């Protein structure tokens, strides 16, 4: 099974379509944020980082998550490839290897989507000085309060009180985990929902509907948008794990359903 996973990962990361998508995902936000940084009052690397990440990713996050691996996998389903595969190998083992490859691809892609901007904001840019000098004063804050200010701005920024690397690695792991979760839901829905367009659309549509509903209910901290907490006030670190846990239970339920009904699923017949 691990051999199949490695083969899938190699094939995915060598695909020119995936390569272009990854390059856009990893490079464009930092380039764009650097270009528009002069129009913002930035107080340090943490502020610059929060300018990079919200670029366009929060709008298309679930779409990219399923596009990296689940979308190519859907072609195997539509071309009936798996129907022939099941005659020569264990179908559950085959689907498990595909699911693991899907998780790894999404996790790595979204981990890097946060970690590379972190490196640019906290390591590279301060060394080369591409953007204008950061502001050194803020009305109503003493120098000591201004130094502590970045750790109080939004959820996950409290990790800055430990150190910038704790913040960078912590948020990158968080984004990678959520990317893998949405990718898993999209992958599993492909096996449950006969129409692949509907299956791949559900994570994206559900994400935005849930964000709207929780915003109307004035509890946006429990919406899926907490993956990108930069436009919300700071909440305790356990708060983002509430919607994450709900989605993880949904993914686990889908996985158990697929495992129990593998030989009966319409898309595999």
Short mmCIF file of C-alpha atoms in Angstrom, two decimals:
data_model
loop_
_atom_site.label_atom_id
_atom_site.label_comp_id
_atom_site.label_asym_id
_atom_site.label_seq_id
_atom_site.Cartn_x
_atom_site.Cartn_y
_atom_site.Cartn_z
CA UNK A 1 0.00 0.00 0.00
CA UNK A 2 2.82 2.41 0.85
CA UNK A 3 4.32 1.75 -2.57
CA UNK A 4 1.03 2.81 -4.18
CA UNK A 5 0.91 5.94 -2.00
CA UNK A 6 4.46 6.91 -2.99
CA UNK A 7 3.67 6.31 -6.65
CA UNK A 8 0.54 8.47 -6.42
CA UNK A 9 2.40 11.27 -4.64
CA UNK A 10 5.15 11.27 -7.26
CA UNK A 11 2.64 11.31 -10.10
CA UNK A 12 0.61 14.11 -8.48
CA UNK A 13 3.51 16.42 -7.69
CA UNK A 14 5.01 15.88 -11.15
CA UNK A 15 1.74 16.78 -12.87
CA UNK A 16 2.10 20.14 -14.64
CA UNK A 17 -1.44 21.14 -13.67
CA UNK A 18 -0.79 20.50 -9.98
CA UNK A 19 2.62 22.19 -10.26
CA UNK A 20 1.07 25.35 -11.70
CA UNK A 21 -1.64 25.35 -9.03
CA UNK A 22 0.96 24.92 -6.28
CA UNK A 23 3.17 27.68 -7.67
CA UNK A 24 0.20 30.05 -7.77
CA UNK A 25 -0.86 28.99 -4.27
CA UNK A 26 2.63 29.45 -2.83
CA UNK A 27 3.93 32.51 -4.68
CA UNK A 28 1.09 34.82 -5.70
CA UNK A 29 -0.11 35.82 -2.19
CA UNK A 30 3.38 36.94 -1.10
CA UNK A 31 4.02 38.80 -4.36
CA UNK A 32 0.64 40.55 -4.26
CA UNK A 33 0.89 41.49 -0.56
CA UNK A 34 4.39 42.90 -1.10
CA UNK A 35 3.13 44.99 -4.03
CA UNK A 36 0.26 46.55 -2.05
CA UNK A 37 2.06 46.83 1.31
CA UNK A 38 2.76 50.56 0.89
CA UNK A 39 -0.96 51.23 1.26
CA UNK A 40 -1.10 49.71 4.75
CA UNK A 41 0.18 50.77 8.16
CA UNK A 42 2.19 47.70 9.15
CA UNK A 43 3.68 47.33 12.60
CA UNK A 44 5.90 44.32 12.00
CA UNK A 45 6.30 40.94 10.30
CA UNK A 46 3.16 39.56 11.97
CA UNK A 47 1.08 42.33 10.41
CA UNK A 48 2.67 41.67 7.04
CA UNK A 49 1.95 37.94 7.38
CA UNK A 50 -1.74 38.65 8.02
CA UNK A 51 -1.76 40.73 4.84
CA UNK A 52 -0.38 37.85 2.78
CA UNK A 53 -2.55 34.92 3.89
CA UNK A 54 -6.05 36.41 3.37
CA UNK A 55 -5.22 37.29 -0.28
CA UNK A 56 -7.78 35.09 -2.15
CA UNK A 57 -7.25 31.79 -0.34
CA UNK A 58 -10.17 32.10 2.13
CA UNK A 59 -12.61 32.36 -0.78
CA UNK A 60 -11.43 29.31 -2.73
CA UNK A 61 -9.87 27.23 0.05
CA UNK A 62 -12.17 24.14 -0.18
CA UNK A 63 -12.11 24.35 -3.98
CA UNK A 64 -8.31 24.13 -4.10
CA UNK A 65 -8.31 21.40 -1.44
CA UNK A 66 -10.41 19.07 -3.61
CA UNK A 67 -8.78 20.16 -6.88
CA UNK A 68 -5.31 18.98 -5.87
CA UNK A 69 -6.08 15.27 -5.76
CA UNK A 70 -9.81 14.49 -5.59
CA UNK A 71 -10.44 16.12 -8.98
CA UNK A 72 -7.89 13.93 -10.83
CA UNK A 73 -9.17 10.94 -8.86
CA UNK A 74 -12.69 11.68 -10.10
CA UNK A 75 -11.42 11.05 -13.63
CA UNK A 76 -10.56 7.49 -12.61
CA UNK A 77 -14.14 7.05 -11.47
CA UNK A 78 -15.66 8.56 -14.61
CA UNK A 79 -13.43 6.46 -16.87
CA UNK A 80 -14.37 3.30 -14.93
CA UNK A 81 -10.70 2.66 -14.13
CA UNK A 82 -11.49 1.44 -10.62
CA UNK A 83 -14.07 -1.02 -11.94
CA UNK A 84 -11.24 -2.86 -13.71
CA UNK A 85 -8.79 -2.35 -10.85
CA UNK A 86 -11.01 -4.12 -8.34
CA UNK A 87 -10.76 -7.33 -10.35
CA UNK A 88 -6.98 -7.52 -9.76
CA UNK A 89 -6.46 -5.96 -6.31
CA UNK A 90 -8.17 -5.48 -2.96
CA UNK A 91 -10.51 -2.53 -3.49
CA UNK A 92 -10.46 -1.39 0.15
CA UNK A 93 -6.68 -1.35 0.22
CA UNK A 94 -6.63 0.50 -3.09
CA UNK A 95 -9.07 3.17 -1.86
CA UNK A 96 -7.17 3.50 1.42
CA UNK A 97 -3.92 4.18 -0.45
CA UNK A 98 -5.70 6.79 -2.58
CA UNK A 99 -7.20 8.42 0.51
CA UNK A 100 -3.79 8.58 2.22
CA UNK A 101 -2.19 10.12 -0.87
CA UNK A 102 -5.01 12.67 -0.97
CA UNK A 103 -4.41 13.61 2.67
CA UNK A 104 -0.64 13.96 2.22
CA UNK A 105 -0.94 16.08 -0.94
CA UNK A 106 -3.44 18.48 0.64
CA UNK A 107 -1.57 18.72 3.95
CA UNK A 108 1.79 19.46 2.31
CA UNK A 109 0.29 21.99 -0.11
CA UNK A 110 -1.53 24.00 2.56
CA UNK A 111 1.25 23.71 5.13
CA UNK A 112 3.57 25.30 2.59
CA UNK A 113 0.87 27.83 1.63
CA UNK A 114 1.25 29.25 5.15
CA UNK A 115 4.87 28.42 5.91
CA UNK A 116 6.40 30.01 2.81
CA UNK A 117 4.62 33.35 3.45
CA UNK A 118 5.78 33.07 7.07
CA UNK A 119 9.38 32.69 5.92
CA UNK A 120 8.95 35.63 3.54
CA UNK A 121 7.41 37.88 6.21
CA UNK A 122 9.59 36.92 9.18
CA UNK A 123 12.92 35.87 7.67
CA UNK A 124 13.51 36.98 4.07
CA UNK A 125 11.80 40.38 3.89
CA UNK A 126 13.39 41.78 7.09
CA UNK A 127 16.79 40.80 5.65
CA UNK A 128 16.34 42.35 2.20
CA UNK A 129 14.03 45.25 3.14
CA UNK A 130 11.67 45.10 0.16
CA UNK A 131 8.80 46.98 1.81
CA UNK A 132 8.86 50.30 3.65
CA UNK A 133 10.02 50.36 7.30
CA UNK A 134 7.39 49.25 9.79
CA UNK A 135 5.69 51.84 11.97
CA UNK A 136 7.24 52.15 15.40
CA UNK A 137 4.40 53.89 17.26
CA UNK A 138 0.67 53.40 17.79
CA UNK A 139 -1.63 55.93 19.44
CA UNK A 140 -2.43 54.90 23.00
CA UNK A 141 0.26 52.24 23.29
CA UNK A 142 3.56 52.50 25.09
CA UNK A 143 6.68 50.96 23.47
CA UNK A 144 6.33 47.89 25.73
CA UNK A 145 2.63 47.51 24.85
CA UNK A 146 3.40 47.91 21.16
CA UNK A 147 5.99 45.14 21.40
CA UNK A 148 3.38 42.81 22.96
CA UNK A 149 0.61 43.95 20.59
CA UNK A 150 1.16 41.40 17.75
CA UNK A 151 0.44 38.52 20.16
CA UNK A 152 -3.02 39.95 20.95
CA UNK A 153 -4.38 40.65 17.47
CA UNK A 154 -6.03 37.42 16.33
CA UNK A 155 -6.41 33.73 17.10
CA UNK A 156 -3.11 31.84 16.84
CA UNK A 157 -1.10 35.06 17.21
CA UNK A 158 -0.87 34.31 20.94
CA UNK A 159 1.76 31.76 19.85
CA UNK A 160 4.01 34.76 19.16
CA UNK A 161 4.48 35.05 22.93
CA UNK A 162 6.41 31.76 22.66
CA UNK A 163 8.30 32.87 19.57
CA UNK A 164 7.81 33.57 15.85
CA UNK A 165 8.69 29.99 14.88
CA UNK A 166 5.99 28.63 17.17
CA UNK A 167 3.53 30.93 15.42
CA UNK A 168 4.71 30.06 11.91
CA UNK A 169 4.82 26.32 12.46
CA UNK A 170 1.63 26.30 14.54
CA UNK A 171 -0.48 28.14 11.99
CA UNK A 172 1.05 26.21 9.08
CA UNK A 173 0.15 22.92 10.75
CA UNK A 174 -3.36 24.24 11.38
CA UNK A 175 -3.87 25.22 7.74
CA UNK A 176 -2.38 21.93 6.54
CA UNK A 177 -4.72 19.93 8.79
CA UNK A 178 -7.76 21.80 7.54
CA UNK A 179 -6.69 21.42 3.92
CA UNK A 180 -6.34 17.67 4.44
CA UNK A 181 -9.76 17.57 6.14
CA UNK A 182 -11.60 19.33 3.32
CA UNK A 183 -9.74 17.26 0.74
CA UNK A 184 -10.79 14.08 2.57
CA UNK A 185 -14.44 15.13 2.64
CA UNK A 186 -14.36 15.87 -1.09
CA UNK A 187 -12.63 12.55 -1.81
CA UNK A 188 -15.14 10.54 0.24
CA UNK A 189 -18.12 12.35 -1.27
CA UNK A 190 -16.91 11.24 -4.70
CA UNK A 191 -17.48 7.66 -3.56
CA UNK A 192 -20.90 8.35 -2.06
CA UNK A 193 -22.48 10.88 -4.45
CA UNK A 194 -22.91 9.53 -8.01
CA UNK A 195 -22.62 12.97 -9.66
CA UNK A 196 -18.95 13.96 -9.36
CA UNK A 197 -19.63 17.66 -10.02
CA UNK A 198 -22.06 17.75 -7.10
CA UNK A 199 -19.68 15.76 -4.90
CA UNK A 200 -16.75 18.11 -5.54
CA UNK A 201 -18.96 21.19 -5.09
CA UNK A 202 -20.41 20.26 -1.70
CA UNK A 203 -17.33 21.21 0.40
CA UNK A 204 -17.08 24.60 -1.33
CA UNK A 205 -20.79 25.42 -1.17
CA UNK A 206 -21.16 24.09 2.39
CA UNK A 207 -18.16 26.14 3.52
CA UNK A 208 -19.66 29.42 2.28
CA UNK A 209 -23.21 28.66 3.45
CA UNK A 210 -21.92 27.82 6.94
CA UNK A 211 -19.83 31.01 7.03
CA UNK A 212 -22.91 33.07 6.11
CA UNK A 213 -25.14 31.35 8.67
CA UNK A 214 -22.67 31.75 11.54
CA UNK A 215 -22.07 35.37 10.58
CA UNK A 216 -25.82 36.05 10.72
CA UNK A 217 -25.95 34.31 14.11
CA UNK A 218 -23.07 36.62 15.21
CA UNK A 219 -20.86 33.65 16.21
CA UNK A 220 -18.33 33.72 13.34
CA UNK A 221 -15.69 32.14 15.57
CA UNK A 222 -17.50 28.81 15.17
CA UNK A 223 -17.76 29.01 11.41
CA UNK A 224 -15.39 27.28 8.97
CA UNK A 225 -13.91 30.74 8.28
CA UNK A 226 -11.97 30.46 11.55
CA UNK A 227 -9.38 28.62 9.45
CA UNK A 228 -8.38 32.18 8.47
CA UNK A 229 -8.91 34.14 11.70
CA UNK A 230 -7.23 37.37 10.62
CA UNK A 231 -10.35 39.55 10.40
CA UNK A 232 -11.71 38.42 13.78
CA UNK A 233 -10.78 39.39 17.30
CA UNK A 234 -8.62 36.96 19.25
CA UNK A 235 -10.29 33.86 20.69
CA UNK A 236 -8.81 31.07 22.85
CA UNK A 237 -6.93 28.45 20.86
CA UNK A 238 -9.57 25.79 21.59
CA UNK A 239 -12.27 27.73 19.71
CA UNK A 240 -11.07 26.93 16.13
CA UNK A 241 -11.08 23.24 17.02
CA UNK A 242 -14.85 23.25 17.54
CA UNK A 243 -15.78 23.48 13.82
CA UNK A 244 -12.72 21.39 12.97
CA UNK A 245 -13.95 18.59 15.24
CA UNK A 246 -17.44 18.71 13.72
CA UNK A 247 -15.99 18.37 10.21
CA UNK A 248 -13.60 15.64 11.36
CA UNK A 249 -16.56 13.65 12.72
CA UNK A 250 -18.33 14.14 9.38
CA UNK A 251 -15.26 12.89 7.49
CA UNK A 252 -14.91 9.90 9.82
CA UNK A 253 -18.59 9.04 9.37
CA UNK A 254 -18.21 9.15 5.59
CA UNK A 255 -15.09 6.98 5.81
CA UNK A 256 -16.87 4.36 7.92
CA UNK A 257 -19.83 4.38 5.53
CA UNK A 258 -17.56 3.90 2.52
CA UNK A 259 -15.66 1.10 4.27
CA UNK A 260 -18.82 -0.79 5.17
CA UNK A 261 -20.49 -0.30 1.77
CA UNK A 262 -17.43 -0.52 -0.49
CA UNK A 263 -18.73 -3.41 -2.55
CA UNK A 264 -22.15 -1.81 -2.96
CA UNK A 265 -21.28 1.76 -3.91
CA UNK A 266 -22.69 2.71 -7.32
CA UNK A 267 -19.56 4.58 -8.45
CA UNK A 268 -17.46 1.43 -7.95
CA UNK A 269 -19.74 -0.96 -9.81
#
